[in-house]
Amino acid sequence: MNQHPQRQAPAQIPTATTAAEARKLAETLMDVMSALLGVIERETELVRAGKLREAMAFEPQKTDLSRRYVNAVAQLKASQKYLAQTAPELLTTLHRHHDVFRAMLQINLTVLATAHAVSEGIIRGVNVEMQKKSKPQTYTAAGQQTAPSPRRAAPMSLNRSL
């Protein structure tokens, strides 16, 4: 028996071979980017407002749109040679739209990173305060407070559901 699973050949990515297919591909990509931007903008607003539970509700929609975006970009890359020869203005428009898309994604990632850093700082602060309360309040012969023993550190449990 063969212990290595059979590898399947990667699926052939369809390429645009006509002007109509090229336009359809461009429209699909721009529609997906616009829809994804709409979801990301709403998520960013909610995270900024501290409404994390509502922001998390967009996750399935973001996942689906991201998958569609990756597929459209792969198809665009496979068709790039044809598009560059037959519709360079279409490629230029797609590049401009994509630059706006990337800028908006960067804003979203910055907001998410900030929210993550703030929440991590809060959790670490709570943990430090819990550890202070669990250690004995004693002093050494030199008059310094004793350092907590790492063996005595109490683990902290966190319920991640909101």
Coordinates of C-alpha atoms in Angstrom, one line a residue, residues 29-105:
L29 CA -13.2 41.5 -9.4
M30 CA -14.4 45.0 -8.9
D31 CA -17.8 43.8 -7.5
V32 CA -16.1 41.5 -5.1
M33 CA -13.6 44.2 -4.0
S34 CA -16.5 46.7 -3.5
A35 CA -18.6 44.2 -1.5
L36 CA -15.5 43.2 0.7
L37 CA -14.7 46.9 1.3
G38 CA -18.3 47.5 2.4
V39 CA -18.1 44.7 4.9
I40 CA -14.6 45.8 6.1
E41 CA -15.8 49.4 6.5
R42 CA -18.7 48.3 8.7
E43 CA -16.5 46.0 10.7
T44 CA -14.0 48.8 11.2
E45 CA -16.7 51.2 12.4
L46 CA -18.0 48.6 14.9
V47 CA -14.5 47.8 16.3
R48 CA -13.8 51.4 16.7
A49 CA -17.0 51.8 18.6
G50 CA -16.1 48.8 20.8
K51 CA -18.9 46.6 19.5
L52 CA -16.8 43.5 19.0
R53 CA -19.7 41.0 19.1
E54 CA -21.4 42.8 16.2
A55 CA -18.1 43.1 14.3
M56 CA -17.5 39.4 14.6
A57 CA -20.8 38.6 12.9
F58 CA -19.2 39.7 9.6
E59 CA -16.7 36.9 9.7
P60 CA -18.6 34.4 7.5
Q61 CA -19.3 37.0 4.9
K62 CA -15.7 38.2 5.0
T63 CA -14.5 34.7 4.5
D64 CA -16.7 34.0 1.5
L65 CA -15.9 37.3 -0.1
S66 CA -12.2 36.8 0.5
R67 CA -12.4 33.4 -1.2
R68 CA -14.1 34.9 -4.1
Y69 CA -11.5 37.7 -4.3
V70 CA -8.6 35.2 -4.3
N71 CA -10.3 33.2 -7.1
A72 CA -10.9 36.4 -9.2
V73 CA -7.3 37.6 -8.7
A74 CA -6.0 34.2 -9.7
Q75 CA -8.1 34.3 -12.8
L76 CA -6.9 37.9 -13.5
K77 CA -3.3 36.8 -13.2
A78 CA -3.9 33.9 -15.6
S79 CA -5.4 36.3 -18.1
Q80 CA -3.0 39.2 -17.6
K81 CA -1.1 38.7 -20.8
Y82 CA -4.3 38.8 -22.8
L83 CA -5.6 41.8 -20.9
A84 CA -2.3 43.7 -21.4
Q85 CA -2.5 43.2 -25.1
T86 CA -6.2 43.8 -25.7
A87 CA -7.4 46.0 -22.8
P88 CA -4.6 47.9 -21.1
E89 CA -7.0 50.6 -20.0
L90 CA -9.0 47.9 -18.2
L91 CA -5.9 46.8 -16.3
T92 CA -5.1 50.4 -15.4
T93 CA -8.6 50.8 -13.9
L94 CA -8.3 47.6 -12.0
H95 CA -4.9 48.6 -10.6
R96 CA -6.3 52.0 -9.4
H97 CA -9.3 50.2 -7.8
H98 CA -7.0 47.7 -6.2
D99 CA -4.8 50.5 -4.7
V100 CA -7.9 52.0 -3.0
F101 CA -8.8 48.5 -1.8
R102 CA -5.4 47.9 -0.3
A103 CA -5.4 51.3 1.5
M104 CA -8.8 50.5 3.1
L105 CA -7.6 47.1 4.1

